[in-house]
Amino acid sequence: MSLYFTAPSGFSAVVPLVPFVTIRSAPLLAIFLSAVPLLIIPHELSHALAAAARGIKIKGGGFLLVAFLLGAFVELDEELFRKASWRHRAVTAAAGPTANAVIAGVILALLVTQPTSYLYLPQPVAAPFYAPAAGVMIAGVMPGSPAQRAGLSQGDVILSINGTPLRSVGDLTALNLSAGESLVLQVERAGRVYTYNVSVANISGRAMIGVYLANNMEPKLQLPYLGASTDYFLMWMLVMSFAVAVFNMLPMAPFDGAIFMDALLSPIIKDDSIKRLILYAFYAISAILLMGNIMLSLIRFGVPSF
């Protein structure tokens, strides 16, 4: 929020992921709808296991379907939960977000073994796990372009053009491509090298084959390539799992963070009325931060969509 007023260029949008509103593309809708149960079920199961391990009775649980989203829930014995020690209540509340944080960590560990993940991960996160490699990577292919017609796809690595090796994106400027020119590309895909013949076209006034390129970086620890589609799915799983973990720990009702904060304050503040005032203050600050960032994002960028 402070960046919005002090350094607007550094302000990043906070976007609620709402199906059919901010998430509109069919592929991403499919990813989102399939990812929700994979994140919510472990979250609720962790609450249940943490409670049961501490003698808090589980009254029920199940699945629910709301606005096309499959979710899960557990119902704890409220009286036993209130009587439980503050440590047991804190651990039970934090168990769900912790499960999502662990899932995010596992996904991140898998992603940094994949070559195309470097395109999506924040550079400070990815840099320690990657090293420069020969060629340039295709980060995307323009629909209907010569590259698409030739069969090139995201994740391919162009090793050479007309016999000239490529070491970085900057090497392309020295080739002086012209519209109508025919190119012979040596392309690496999943460890094998293929040859493609591609014609240069005039795209938006520039001589191009219709690809978005990035410097090629190889994982220092490389597992078998899962493919660009799987990479993209895992990336969104990472984003959503991390978001569920973080936002659920906000000290704000009805998130788990409200219960967690209540438990932490219990051994320190014995007067319930004072504790409620402190909790309400935390709720208000969290609400201002969350809703304020969303509102400023809408003012600055409008209603975004993916």
PDB file of C-alpha atoms in Angstrom:
ATOM      1  CA  MET A   1       0.000   0.000   0.000  1.00  0.00           C
ATOM      2  CA  SER A   2       2.845   2.386   0.789  1.00  0.00           C
ATOM      3  CA  LEU A   3       4.364   1.763  -2.659  1.00  0.00           C
ATOM      4  CA  TYR A   4       1.102   2.888  -4.263  1.00  0.00           C
ATOM      5  CA  PHE A   5       1.683   6.365  -2.841  1.00  0.00           C
ATOM      6  CA  THR A   6       5.490   6.554  -2.630  1.00  0.00           C
ATOM      7  CA  ALA A   7       6.708   4.521  -5.642  1.00  0.00           C
ATOM      8  CA  PRO A   8       3.774   3.707  -7.942  1.00  0.00           C
ATOM      9  CA  SER A   9       5.970   1.887 -10.472  1.00  0.00           C
ATOM     10  CA  GLY A  10       6.802  -0.705  -7.820  1.00  0.00           C
ATOM     11  CA  PHE A  11       3.189  -1.326  -6.799  1.00  0.00           C
ATOM     12  CA  SER A  12       2.013  -4.860  -7.607  1.00  0.00           C
ATOM     13  CA  ALA A  13      -1.614  -5.857  -8.002  1.00  0.00           C
ATOM     14  CA  VAL A  14      -3.337  -8.010  -5.398  1.00  0.00           C
ATOM     15  CA  VAL A  15      -5.835 -10.011  -7.432  1.00  0.00           C
ATOM     16  CA  PRO A  16      -8.565 -12.199  -5.893  1.00  0.00           C
ATOM     17  CA  LEU A  17      -8.814 -15.413  -7.907  1.00  0.00           C
ATOM     18  CA  VAL A  18     -12.526 -15.588  -8.698  1.00  0.00           C
ATOM     19  CA  PRO A  19     -13.699 -18.086 -11.360  1.00  0.00           C
ATOM     20  CA  PHE A  20     -15.330 -16.431 -14.394  1.00  0.00           C
ATOM     21  CA  VAL A  21     -14.496 -12.951 -13.033  1.00  0.00           C
ATOM     22  CA  THR A  22     -10.710 -12.644 -12.741  1.00  0.00           C
ATOM     23  CA  ILE A  23     -10.080 -16.161 -14.078  1.00  0.00           C
ATOM     24  CA  ARG A  24     -11.636 -16.386 -17.529  1.00  0.00           C
ATOM     25  CA  SER A  25      -9.428 -18.446 -19.835  1.00  0.00           C
ATOM     26  CA  ALA A  26     -10.602 -22.033 -20.222  1.00  0.00           C
ATOM     27  CA  PRO A  27      -7.186 -23.631 -19.477  1.00  0.00           C
ATOM     28  CA  LEU A  28      -6.716 -21.593 -16.306  1.00  0.00           C
ATOM     29  CA  LEU A  29     -10.292 -22.231 -15.181  1.00  0.00           C
ATOM     30  CA  ALA A  30      -9.624 -25.954 -15.531  1.00  0.00           C
ATOM     31  CA  ILE A  31      -6.387 -25.620 -13.556  1.00  0.00           C
ATOM     32  CA  PHE A  32      -8.036 -23.546 -10.829  1.00  0.00           C
ATOM     33  CA  LEU A  33     -11.069 -25.789 -10.408  1.00  0.00           C
ATOM     34  CA  SER A  34      -8.931 -28.922 -10.238  1.00  0.00           C
ATOM     35  CA  ALA A  35      -6.367 -27.336  -7.896  1.00  0.00           C
ATOM     36  CA  VAL A  36      -8.863 -26.177  -5.253  1.00  0.00           C
ATOM     37  CA  PRO A  37      -9.689 -29.648  -3.865  1.00  0.00           C
ATOM     38  CA  LEU A  38      -6.000 -30.611  -3.998  1.00  0.00           C
ATOM     39  CA  LEU A  39      -5.290 -27.682  -1.674  1.00  0.00           C
ATOM     40  CA  ILE A  40      -8.382 -27.583   0.545  1.00  0.00           C
ATOM     41  CA  ILE A  41      -8.628 -31.296   1.388  1.00  0.00           C
ATOM     42  CA  PRO A  42      -5.068 -31.554   2.835  1.00  0.00           C
ATOM     43  CA  HIS A  43      -5.719 -28.252   4.644  1.00  0.00           C
ATOM     44  CA  GLU A  44      -8.830 -29.522   6.430  1.00  0.00           C
ATOM     45  CA  LEU A  45      -7.398 -33.010   6.970  1.00  0.00           C
ATOM     46  CA  SER A  46      -4.416 -31.465   8.745  1.00  0.00           C
ATOM     47  CA  HIS A  47      -6.759 -29.545  11.070  1.00  0.00           C
ATOM     48  CA  ALA A  48      -8.565 -32.811  11.853  1.00  0.00           C
ATOM     49  CA  LEU A  49      -5.398 -34.829  12.484  1.00  0.00           C
ATOM     50  CA  ALA A  50      -3.888 -32.101  14.680  1.00  0.00           C
ATOM     51  CA  ALA A  51      -7.095 -31.859  16.733  1.00  0.00           C
ATOM     52  CA  ALA A  52      -7.504 -35.634  17.118  1.00  0.00           C
ATOM     53  CA  ALA A  53      -3.884 -36.008  18.212  1.00  0.00           C
ATOM     54  CA  ARG A  54      -4.577 -33.536  21.032  1.00  0.00           C
ATOM     55  CA  GLY A  55      -7.781 -35.114  22.269  1.00  0.00           C
ATOM     56  CA  ILE A  56     -10.162 -32.670  20.594  1.00  0.00           C
ATOM     57  CA  LYS A  57     -13.144 -34.597  19.280  1.00  0.00           C
ATOM     58  CA  ILE A  58     -14.076 -34.301  15.614  1.00  0.00           C
ATOM     59  CA  LYS A  59     -17.859 -34.098  15.293  1.00  0.00           C
ATOM     60  CA  GLY A  60     -17.993 -34.350  11.546  1.00  0.00           C
ATOM     61  CA  GLY A  61     -16.515 -33.495   8.200  1.00  0.00           C
ATOM     62  CA  GLY A  62     -17.196 -33.739   4.530  1.00  0.00           C
ATOM     63  CA  PHE A  63     -17.140 -32.138   1.120  1.00  0.00           C
ATOM     64  CA  LEU A  64     -19.091 -29.231  -0.272  1.00  0.00           C
ATOM     65  CA  LEU A  65     -19.664 -27.712  -3.684  1.00  0.00           C
ATOM     66  CA  VAL A  66     -19.985 -23.927  -3.896  1.00  0.00           C
ATOM     67  CA  ALA A  67     -19.978 -22.042  -7.205  1.00  0.00           C
ATOM     68  CA  PHE A  68     -18.328 -24.940  -9.050  1.00  0.00           C
ATOM     69  CA  LEU A  69     -15.638 -25.236  -6.353  1.00  0.00           C
ATOM     70  CA  LEU A  70     -15.189 -28.526  -4.515  1.00  0.00           C
ATOM     71  CA  GLY A  71     -14.175 -27.899  -0.914  1.00  0.00           C
ATOM     72  CA  ALA A  72     -13.898 -29.738   2.374  1.00  0.00           C
ATOM     73  CA  PHE A  73     -14.607 -29.015   6.030  1.00  0.00           C
ATOM     74  CA  VAL A  74     -14.179 -30.494   9.502  1.00  0.00           C
ATOM     75  CA  GLU A  75     -16.337 -29.718  12.516  1.00  0.00           C
ATOM     76  CA  LEU A  76     -14.598 -29.839  15.884  1.00  0.00           C
ATOM     77  CA  ASP A  77     -16.235 -30.151  19.299  1.00  0.00           C
ATOM     78  CA  GLU A  78     -16.302 -26.446  20.192  1.00  0.00           C
ATOM     79  CA  GLU A  79     -16.494 -27.026  23.948  1.00  0.00           C
ATOM     80  CA  LEU A  80     -13.470 -29.332  23.968  1.00  0.00           C
ATOM     81  CA  PHE A  81     -11.617 -26.926  21.694  1.00  0.00           C
ATOM     82  CA  ARG A  82     -12.264 -23.967  24.034  1.00  0.00           C
ATOM     83  CA  LYS A  83     -11.104 -26.006  27.029  1.00  0.00           C
ATOM     84  CA  ALA A  84      -7.941 -27.219  25.279  1.00  0.00           C
ATOM     85  CA  SER A  85      -4.605 -25.606  26.188  1.00  0.00           C
ATOM     86  CA  TRP A  86      -3.548 -22.566  24.219  1.00  0.00           C
ATOM     87  CA  ARG A  87      -0.749 -24.601  22.636  1.00  0.00           C
ATOM     88  CA  HIS A  88      -3.156 -27.273  21.384  1.00  0.00           C
ATOM     89  CA  ARG A  89      -5.508 -24.646  19.965  1.00  0.00           C
ATOM     90  CA  ALA A  90      -2.633 -22.810  18.280  1.00  0.00           C
ATOM     91  CA  VAL A  91      -1.232 -25.979  16.701  1.00  0.00           C
ATOM     92  CA  THR A  92      -4.673 -27.091  15.512  1.00  0.00           C
ATOM     93  CA  ALA A  93      -5.351 -23.702  13.920  1.00  0.00           C
ATOM     94  CA  ALA A  94      -1.937 -23.536  12.248  1.00  0.00           C
ATOM     95  CA  ALA A  95      -2.006 -27.130  10.966  1.00  0.00           C
ATOM     96  CA  GLY A  96      -4.024 -26.331   7.829  1.00  0.00           C
ATOM     97  CA  PRO A  97      -1.900 -23.408   6.591  1.00  0.00           C
ATOM     98  CA  THR A  98       1.229 -25.375   7.494  1.00  0.00           C
ATOM     99  CA  ALA A  99       0.078 -28.216   5.245  1.00  0.00           C
ATOM    100  CA  ASN A 100      -0.356 -25.759   2.374  1.00  0.00           C
ATOM    101  CA  ALA A 101       3.077 -24.262   3.053  1.00  0.00           C
ATOM    102  CA  VAL A 102       4.608 -27.757   2.922  1.00  0.00           C
ATOM    103  CA  ILE A 103       2.787 -28.465  -0.358  1.00  0.00           C
ATOM    104  CA  ALA A 104       4.130 -25.190  -1.767  1.00  0.00           C
ATOM    105  CA  GLY A 105       7.649 -26.130  -0.670  1.00  0.00           C
ATOM    106  CA  VAL A 106       7.439 -29.563  -2.314  1.00  0.00           C
ATOM    107  CA  ILE A 107       6.115 -28.055  -5.555  1.00  0.00           C
ATOM    108  CA  LEU A 108       8.871 -25.414  -5.556  1.00  0.00           C
ATOM    109  CA  ALA A 109      11.506 -28.129  -5.036  1.00  0.00           C
ATOM    110  CA  LEU A 110      10.104 -29.989  -8.049  1.00  0.00           C
ATOM    111  CA  LEU A 111       9.829 -26.871 -10.206  1.00  0.00           C
ATOM    112  CA  VAL A 112      13.483 -25.881  -9.792  1.00  0.00           C
ATOM    113  CA  THR A 113      14.433 -29.189 -11.443  1.00  0.00           C
ATOM    114  CA  GLN A 114      12.533 -28.204 -14.611  1.00  0.00           C
ATOM    115  CA  PRO A 115      14.065 -26.034 -17.379  1.00  0.00           C
ATOM    116  CA  THR A 116      10.963 -23.995 -18.207  1.00  0.00           C
ATOM    117  CA  SER A 117      10.248 -23.069 -14.570  1.00  0.00           C
ATOM    118  CA  TYR A 118      12.943 -20.400 -14.838  1.00  0.00           C
ATOM    119  CA  LEU A 119      10.526 -18.434 -17.026  1.00  0.00           C
ATOM    120  CA  TYR A 120       7.905 -18.217 -14.271  1.00  0.00           C
ATOM    121  CA  LEU A 121       9.758 -18.191 -10.957  1.00  0.00           C
ATOM    122  CA  PRO A 122      10.995 -14.897  -9.478  1.00  0.00           C
ATOM    123  CA  GLN A 123      14.635 -14.533 -10.489  1.00  0.00           C
ATOM    124  CA  PRO A 124      15.981 -14.228  -6.898  1.00  0.00           C
ATOM    125  CA  VAL A 125      14.279 -17.546  -6.107  1.00  0.00           C
ATOM    126  CA  ALA A 126      15.349 -19.370  -9.272  1.00  0.00           C
ATOM    127  CA  ALA A 127      18.884 -18.042  -9.805  1.00  0.00           C
ATOM    128  CA  PRO A 128      20.685 -20.242  -7.213  1.00  0.00           C
ATOM    129  CA  PHE A 129      19.249 -23.393  -8.787  1.00  0.00           C
ATOM    130  CA  TYR A 130      20.071 -22.670 -12.455  1.00  0.00           C
ATOM    131  CA  ALA A 131      23.160 -22.228 -14.627  1.00  0.00           C
ATOM    132  CA  PRO A 132      23.528 -20.709 -18.136  1.00  0.00           C
ATOM    133  CA  ALA A 133      23.272 -23.212 -20.994  1.00  0.00           C
ATOM    134  CA  ALA A 134      23.721 -23.210 -24.761  1.00  0.00           C
ATOM    135  CA  GLY A 135      20.947 -21.924 -27.003  1.00  0.00           C
ATOM    136  CA  VAL A 136      17.913 -19.763 -26.351  1.00  0.00           C
ATOM    137  CA  MET A 137      14.622 -21.030 -24.965  1.00  0.00           C
ATOM    138  CA  ILE A 138      11.257 -20.485 -26.599  1.00  0.00           C
ATOM    139  CA  ALA A 139       9.129 -18.902 -23.874  1.00  0.00           C
ATOM    140  CA  GLY A 140       6.036 -18.715 -26.082  1.00  0.00           C
ATOM    141  CA  VAL A 141       4.817 -19.120 -29.656  1.00  0.00           C
ATOM    142  CA  MET A 142       2.512 -16.639 -31.417  1.00  0.00           C
ATOM    143  CA  PRO A 143      -0.687 -18.254 -32.722  1.00  0.00           C
ATOM    144  CA  GLY A 144      -0.683 -18.601 -36.505  1.00  0.00           C
ATOM    145  CA  SER A 145       2.995 -17.663 -36.783  1.00  0.00           C
ATOM    146  CA  PRO A 146       5.563 -19.450 -38.999  1.00  0.00           C
ATOM    147  CA  ALA A 147       7.052 -20.961 -35.844  1.00  0.00           C
ATOM    148  CA  GLN A 148       3.734 -22.502 -34.852  1.00  0.00           C
ATOM    149  CA  ARG A 149       3.132 -23.840 -38.354  1.00  0.00           C
ATOM    150  CA  ALA A 150       6.607 -25.376 -38.351  1.00  0.00           C
ATOM    151  CA  GLY A 151       5.868 -27.228 -35.105  1.00  0.00           C
ATOM    152  CA  LEU A 152       7.922 -25.250 -32.582  1.00  0.00           C
ATOM    153  CA  SER A 153       6.529 -25.090 -29.049  1.00  0.00           C
ATOM    154  CA  GLN A 154       7.160 -23.536 -25.662  1.00  0.00           C
ATOM    155  CA  GLY A 155      10.134 -25.081 -23.871  1.00  0.00           C
ATOM    156  CA  ASP A 156      12.070 -25.854 -27.070  1.00  0.00           C
ATOM    157  CA  VAL A 157      15.675 -24.647 -27.131  1.00  0.00           C
ATOM    158  CA  ILE A 158      17.042 -23.180 -30.382  1.00  0.00           C
ATOM    159  CA  LEU A 159      20.700 -24.246 -30.540  1.00  0.00           C
ATOM    160  CA  SER A 160      21.587 -22.691 -33.888  1.00  0.00           C
ATOM    161  CA  ILE A 161      20.129 -20.823 -36.863  1.00  0.00           C
ATOM    162  CA  ASN A 162      21.601 -21.546 -40.303  1.00  0.00           C
ATOM    163  CA  GLY A 163      24.568 -23.158 -38.562  1.00  0.00           C
ATOM    164  CA  THR A 164      25.291 -20.158 -36.307  1.00  0.00           C
ATOM    165  CA  PRO A 165      25.279 -21.227 -32.622  1.00  0.00           C
ATOM    166  CA  LEU A 166      23.201 -19.171 -30.210  1.00  0.00           C
ATOM    167  CA  ARG A 167      24.421 -18.440 -26.695  1.00  0.00           C
ATOM    168  CA  SER A 168      21.941 -15.733 -25.690  1.00  0.00           C
ATOM    169  CA  VAL A 169      18.971 -13.764 -27.011  1.00  0.00           C
ATOM    170  CA  GLY A 170      21.372 -10.971 -27.965  1.00  0.00           C
ATOM    171  CA  ASP A 171      22.999 -13.208 -30.593  1.00  0.00           C
ATOM    172  CA  LEU A 172      19.848 -12.969 -32.706  1.00  0.00           C
ATOM    173  CA  THR A 173      20.354  -9.282 -33.436  1.00  0.00           C
ATOM    174  CA  ALA A 174      23.576 -10.089 -35.294  1.00  0.00           C
ATOM    175  CA  LEU A 175      21.708 -12.337 -37.752  1.00  0.00           C
ATOM    176  CA  ASN A 176      19.850  -9.430 -39.453  1.00  0.00           C
ATOM    177  CA  LEU A 177      16.828 -11.506 -40.439  1.00  0.00           C
ATOM    178  CA  SER A 178      14.655 -10.310 -43.305  1.00  0.00           C
ATOM    179  CA  ALA A 179      11.064 -11.179 -44.232  1.00  0.00           C
ATOM    180  CA  GLY A 180      10.827 -14.078 -46.693  1.00  0.00           C
ATOM    181  CA  GLU A 181      14.137 -15.584 -45.619  1.00  0.00           C
ATOM    182  CA  SER A 182      14.194 -19.351 -44.985  1.00  0.00           C
ATOM    183  CA  LEU A 183      15.927 -20.522 -41.817  1.00  0.00           C
ATOM    184  CA  VAL A 184      17.233 -23.900 -40.701  1.00  0.00           C
ATOM    185  CA  LEU A 185      16.905 -24.288 -36.930  1.00  0.00           C
ATOM    186  CA  GLN A 186      18.588 -26.898 -34.765  1.00  0.00           C
ATOM    187  CA  VAL A 187      16.211 -27.352 -31.842  1.00  0.00           C
ATOM    188  CA  GLU A 188      16.598 -29.376 -28.661  1.00  0.00           C
ATOM    189  CA  ARG A 189      13.459 -30.873 -27.179  1.00  0.00           C
ATOM    190  CA  ALA A 190      13.410 -33.268 -24.208  1.00  0.00           C
ATOM    191  CA  GLY A 191      17.074 -34.133 -24.725  1.00  0.00           C
ATOM    192  CA  ARG A 192      16.840 -34.809 -28.469  1.00  0.00           C
ATOM    193  CA  VAL A 193      17.878 -32.510 -31.331  1.00  0.00           C
ATOM    194  CA  TYR A 194      15.581 -31.858 -34.291  1.00  0.00           C
ATOM    195  CA  THR A 195      15.864 -29.779 -37.469  1.00  0.00           C
ATOM    196  CA  TYR A 196      13.122 -27.329 -38.478  1.00  0.00           C
ATOM    197  CA  ASN A 197      12.749 -25.205 -41.594  1.00  0.00           C
ATOM    198  CA  VAL A 198      11.042 -21.906 -40.757  1.00  0.00           C
ATOM    199  CA  SER A 199      10.284 -18.880 -42.930  1.00  0.00           C
ATOM    200  CA  VAL A 200      10.688 -15.350 -41.620  1.00  0.00           C
ATOM    201  CA  ALA A 201       7.521 -13.254 -41.825  1.00  0.00           C
ATOM    202  CA  ASN A 202       6.678  -9.589 -41.409  1.00  0.00           C
ATOM    203  CA  ILE A 203       4.902  -9.462 -38.026  1.00  0.00           C
ATOM    204  CA  SER A 204       3.858  -6.018 -36.804  1.00  0.00           C
ATOM    205  CA  GLY A 205       6.461  -4.428 -39.061  1.00  0.00           C
ATOM    206  CA  ARG A 206       9.305  -6.644 -37.882  1.00  0.00           C
ATOM    207  CA  ALA A 207      11.027  -9.644 -39.455  1.00  0.00           C
ATOM    208  CA  MET A 208      10.149 -12.477 -37.070  1.00  0.00           C
ATOM    209  CA  ILE A 209       9.325 -16.172 -36.953  1.00  0.00           C
ATOM    210  CA  GLY A 210       6.806 -15.596 -34.155  1.00  0.00           C
ATOM    211  CA  VAL A 211       8.440 -16.721 -30.918  1.00  0.00           C
ATOM    212  CA  TYR A 212       9.134 -15.149 -27.539  1.00  0.00           C
ATOM    213  CA  LEU A 213      12.656 -15.986 -26.415  1.00  0.00           C
ATOM    214  CA  ALA A 214      14.595 -16.121 -23.160  1.00  0.00           C
ATOM    215  CA  ASN A 215      18.163 -16.999 -22.302  1.00  0.00           C
ATOM    216  CA  ASN A 216      18.429 -20.736 -21.762  1.00  0.00           C
ATOM    217  CA  MET A 217      19.073 -21.800 -18.171  1.00  0.00           C
ATOM    218  CA  GLU A 218      19.477 -25.407 -17.062  1.00  0.00           C
ATOM    219  CA  PRO A 219      18.611 -26.685 -13.584  1.00  0.00           C
ATOM    220  CA  LYS A 220      21.655 -27.665 -11.559  1.00  0.00           C
ATOM    221  CA  LEU A 221      19.619 -30.641 -10.363  1.00  0.00           C
ATOM    222  CA  GLN A 222      17.600 -31.809 -13.343  1.00  0.00           C
ATOM    223  CA  LEU A 223      14.826 -34.404 -13.266  1.00  0.00           C
ATOM    224  CA  PRO A 224      13.033 -35.710 -16.389  1.00  0.00           C
ATOM    225  CA  TYR A 225      11.209 -32.880 -18.158  1.00  0.00           C
ATOM    226  CA  LEU A 226       7.514 -32.916 -17.267  1.00  0.00           C
ATOM    227  CA  GLY A 227       6.439 -30.651 -20.124  1.00  0.00           C
ATOM    228  CA  ALA A 228       5.318 -27.038 -20.378  1.00  0.00           C
ATOM    229  CA  SER A 229       1.674 -27.818 -19.504  1.00  0.00           C
ATOM    230  CA  THR A 230       2.592 -29.679 -16.311  1.00  0.00           C
ATOM    231  CA  ASP A 231       5.063 -26.926 -15.453  1.00  0.00           C
ATOM    232  CA  TYR A 232       2.318 -24.313 -15.844  1.00  0.00           C
ATOM    233  CA  PHE A 233      -0.110 -26.324 -13.687  1.00  0.00           C
ATOM    234  CA  LEU A 234       2.482 -26.760 -10.933  1.00  0.00           C
ATOM    235  CA  MET A 235       3.302 -23.061 -11.051  1.00  0.00           C
ATOM    236  CA  TRP A 236      -0.320 -22.138 -10.386  1.00  0.00           C
ATOM    237  CA  MET A 237      -0.499 -24.816  -7.666  1.00  0.00           C
ATOM    238  CA  LEU A 238       2.527 -23.167  -6.048  1.00  0.00           C
ATOM    239  CA  VAL A 239       0.960 -19.703  -6.212  1.00  0.00           C
ATOM    240  CA  MET A 240      -2.396 -20.844  -4.817  1.00  0.00           C
ATOM    241  CA  SER A 241      -0.935 -23.106  -2.130  1.00  0.00           C
ATOM    242  CA  PHE A 242       1.355 -20.337  -0.907  1.00  0.00           C
ATOM    243  CA  ALA A 243      -1.541 -17.861  -0.995  1.00  0.00           C
ATOM    244  CA  VAL A 244      -3.820 -20.183   1.005  1.00  0.00           C
ATOM    245  CA  ALA A 245      -1.073 -20.658   3.605  1.00  0.00           C
ATOM    246  CA  VAL A 246      -0.335 -16.931   3.952  1.00  0.00           C
ATOM    247  CA  PHE A 247      -3.839 -15.488   3.820  1.00  0.00           C
ATOM    248  CA  ASN A 248      -5.265 -18.114   6.180  1.00  0.00           C
ATOM    249  CA  MET A 249      -2.769 -17.012   8.816  1.00  0.00           C
ATOM    250  CA  LEU A 250      -3.947 -13.401   8.723  1.00  0.00           C
ATOM    251  CA  PRO A 251      -5.274 -12.505  12.205  1.00  0.00           C
ATOM    252  CA  MET A 252      -8.705 -11.818  10.797  1.00  0.00           C
ATOM    253  CA  ALA A 253     -12.008 -13.669  11.123  1.00  0.00           C
ATOM    254  CA  PRO A 254     -12.887 -16.138   9.660  1.00  0.00           C
ATOM    255  CA  PHE A 255      -9.297 -17.147   8.819  1.00  0.00           C
ATOM    256  CA  ASP A 256      -7.274 -19.613  10.879  1.00  0.00           C
ATOM    257  CA  GLY A 257      -5.014 -16.764  11.915  1.00  0.00           C
ATOM    258  CA  ALA A 258      -7.796 -15.342  14.110  1.00  0.00           C
ATOM    259  CA  ILE A 259      -7.968 -18.563  16.139  1.00  0.00           C
ATOM    260  CA  PHE A 260      -4.177 -18.776  16.213  1.00  0.00           C
ATOM    261  CA  MET A 261      -3.859 -15.201  17.505  1.00  0.00           C
ATOM    262  CA  ASP A 262      -6.551 -15.807  20.137  1.00  0.00           C
ATOM    263  CA  ALA A 263      -4.634 -18.854  21.355  1.00  0.00           C
ATOM    264  CA  LEU A 264      -1.333 -16.947  21.543  1.00  0.00           C
ATOM    265  CA  LEU A 265      -2.902 -14.121  23.558  1.00  0.00           C
ATOM    266  CA  SER A 266      -4.645 -16.455  26.037  1.00  0.00           C
ATOM    267  CA  PRO A 267      -1.661 -17.096  28.372  1.00  0.00           C
ATOM    268  CA  ILE A 268      -0.612 -13.432  28.239  1.00  0.00           C
ATOM    269  CA  ILE A 269      -3.924 -11.568  28.683  1.00  0.00           C
ATOM    270  CA  LYS A 270      -6.341 -13.095  31.163  1.00  0.00           C
ATOM    271  CA  ASP A 271      -9.036 -10.410  30.872  1.00  0.00           C
ATOM    272  CA  ASP A 272     -11.331 -11.545  28.025  1.00  0.00           C
ATOM    273  CA  SER A 273     -12.629  -8.041  27.307  1.00  0.00           C
ATOM    274  CA  ILE A 274      -9.098  -6.669  26.811  1.00  0.00           C
ATOM    275  CA  LYS A 275      -8.162  -9.675  24.708  1.00  0.00           C
ATOM    276  CA  ARG A 276     -11.205  -9.091  22.484  1.00  0.00           C
ATOM    277  CA  LEU A 277     -10.226  -5.435  21.983  1.00  0.00           C
ATOM    278  CA  ILE A 278      -6.718  -6.462  20.929  1.00  0.00           C
ATOM    279  CA  LEU A 279      -8.102  -9.135  18.587  1.00  0.00           C
ATOM    280  CA  TYR A 280     -10.529  -6.644  17.020  1.00  0.00           C
ATOM    281  CA  ALA A 281      -7.608  -4.268  16.448  1.00  0.00           C
ATOM    282  CA  PHE A 282      -5.712  -7.025  14.634  1.00  0.00           C
ATOM    283  CA  TYR A 283      -8.851  -7.867  12.634  1.00  0.00           C
ATOM    284  CA  ALA A 284      -9.244  -4.235  11.580  1.00  0.00           C
ATOM    285  CA  ILE A 285      -5.586  -3.824  10.564  1.00  0.00           C
ATOM    286  CA  SER A 286      -5.674  -7.067   8.559  1.00  0.00           C
ATOM    287  CA  ALA A 287      -8.913  -6.077   6.841  1.00  0.00           C
ATOM    288  CA  ILE A 288      -7.518  -2.643   5.947  1.00  0.00           C
ATOM    289  CA  LEU A 289      -4.326  -4.170   4.532  1.00  0.00           C
ATOM    290  CA  LEU A 290      -6.143  -6.847   2.554  1.00  0.00           C
ATOM    291  CA  MET A 291      -9.084  -4.833   1.234  1.00  0.00           C
ATOM    292  CA  GLY A 292      -6.974  -1.698   0.828  1.00  0.00           C
ATOM    293  CA  ASN A 293      -4.494  -3.481  -1.450  1.00  0.00           C
ATOM    294  CA  ILE A 294      -7.335  -4.995  -3.480  1.00  0.00           C
ATOM    295  CA  MET A 295      -9.116  -1.642  -3.873  1.00  0.00           C
ATOM    296  CA  LEU A 296      -5.916   0.187  -4.840  1.00  0.00           C
ATOM    297  CA  SER A 297      -5.183  -2.568  -7.358  1.00  0.00           C
ATOM    298  CA  LEU A 298      -8.627  -2.086  -8.913  1.00  0.00           C
ATOM    299  CA  ILE A 299      -8.095   1.691  -9.073  1.00  0.00           C
ATOM    300  CA  ARG A 300      -4.662   1.306 -10.654  1.00  0.00           C
ATOM    301  CA  PHE A 301      -5.180  -1.639 -12.990  1.00  0.00           C
ATOM    302  CA  GLY A 302      -8.945  -2.133 -13.258  1.00  0.00           C
ATOM    303  CA  VAL A 303     -10.426  -5.634 -13.027  1.00  0.00           C
ATOM    304  CA  PRO A 304      -7.638  -7.929 -14.240  1.00  0.00           C
ATOM    305  CA  SER A 305      -8.300 -11.298 -15.840  1.00  0.00           C
ATOM    306  CA  PHE A 306      -6.188 -14.305 -16.592  1.00  0.00           C
TER     307      PHE A 306
END
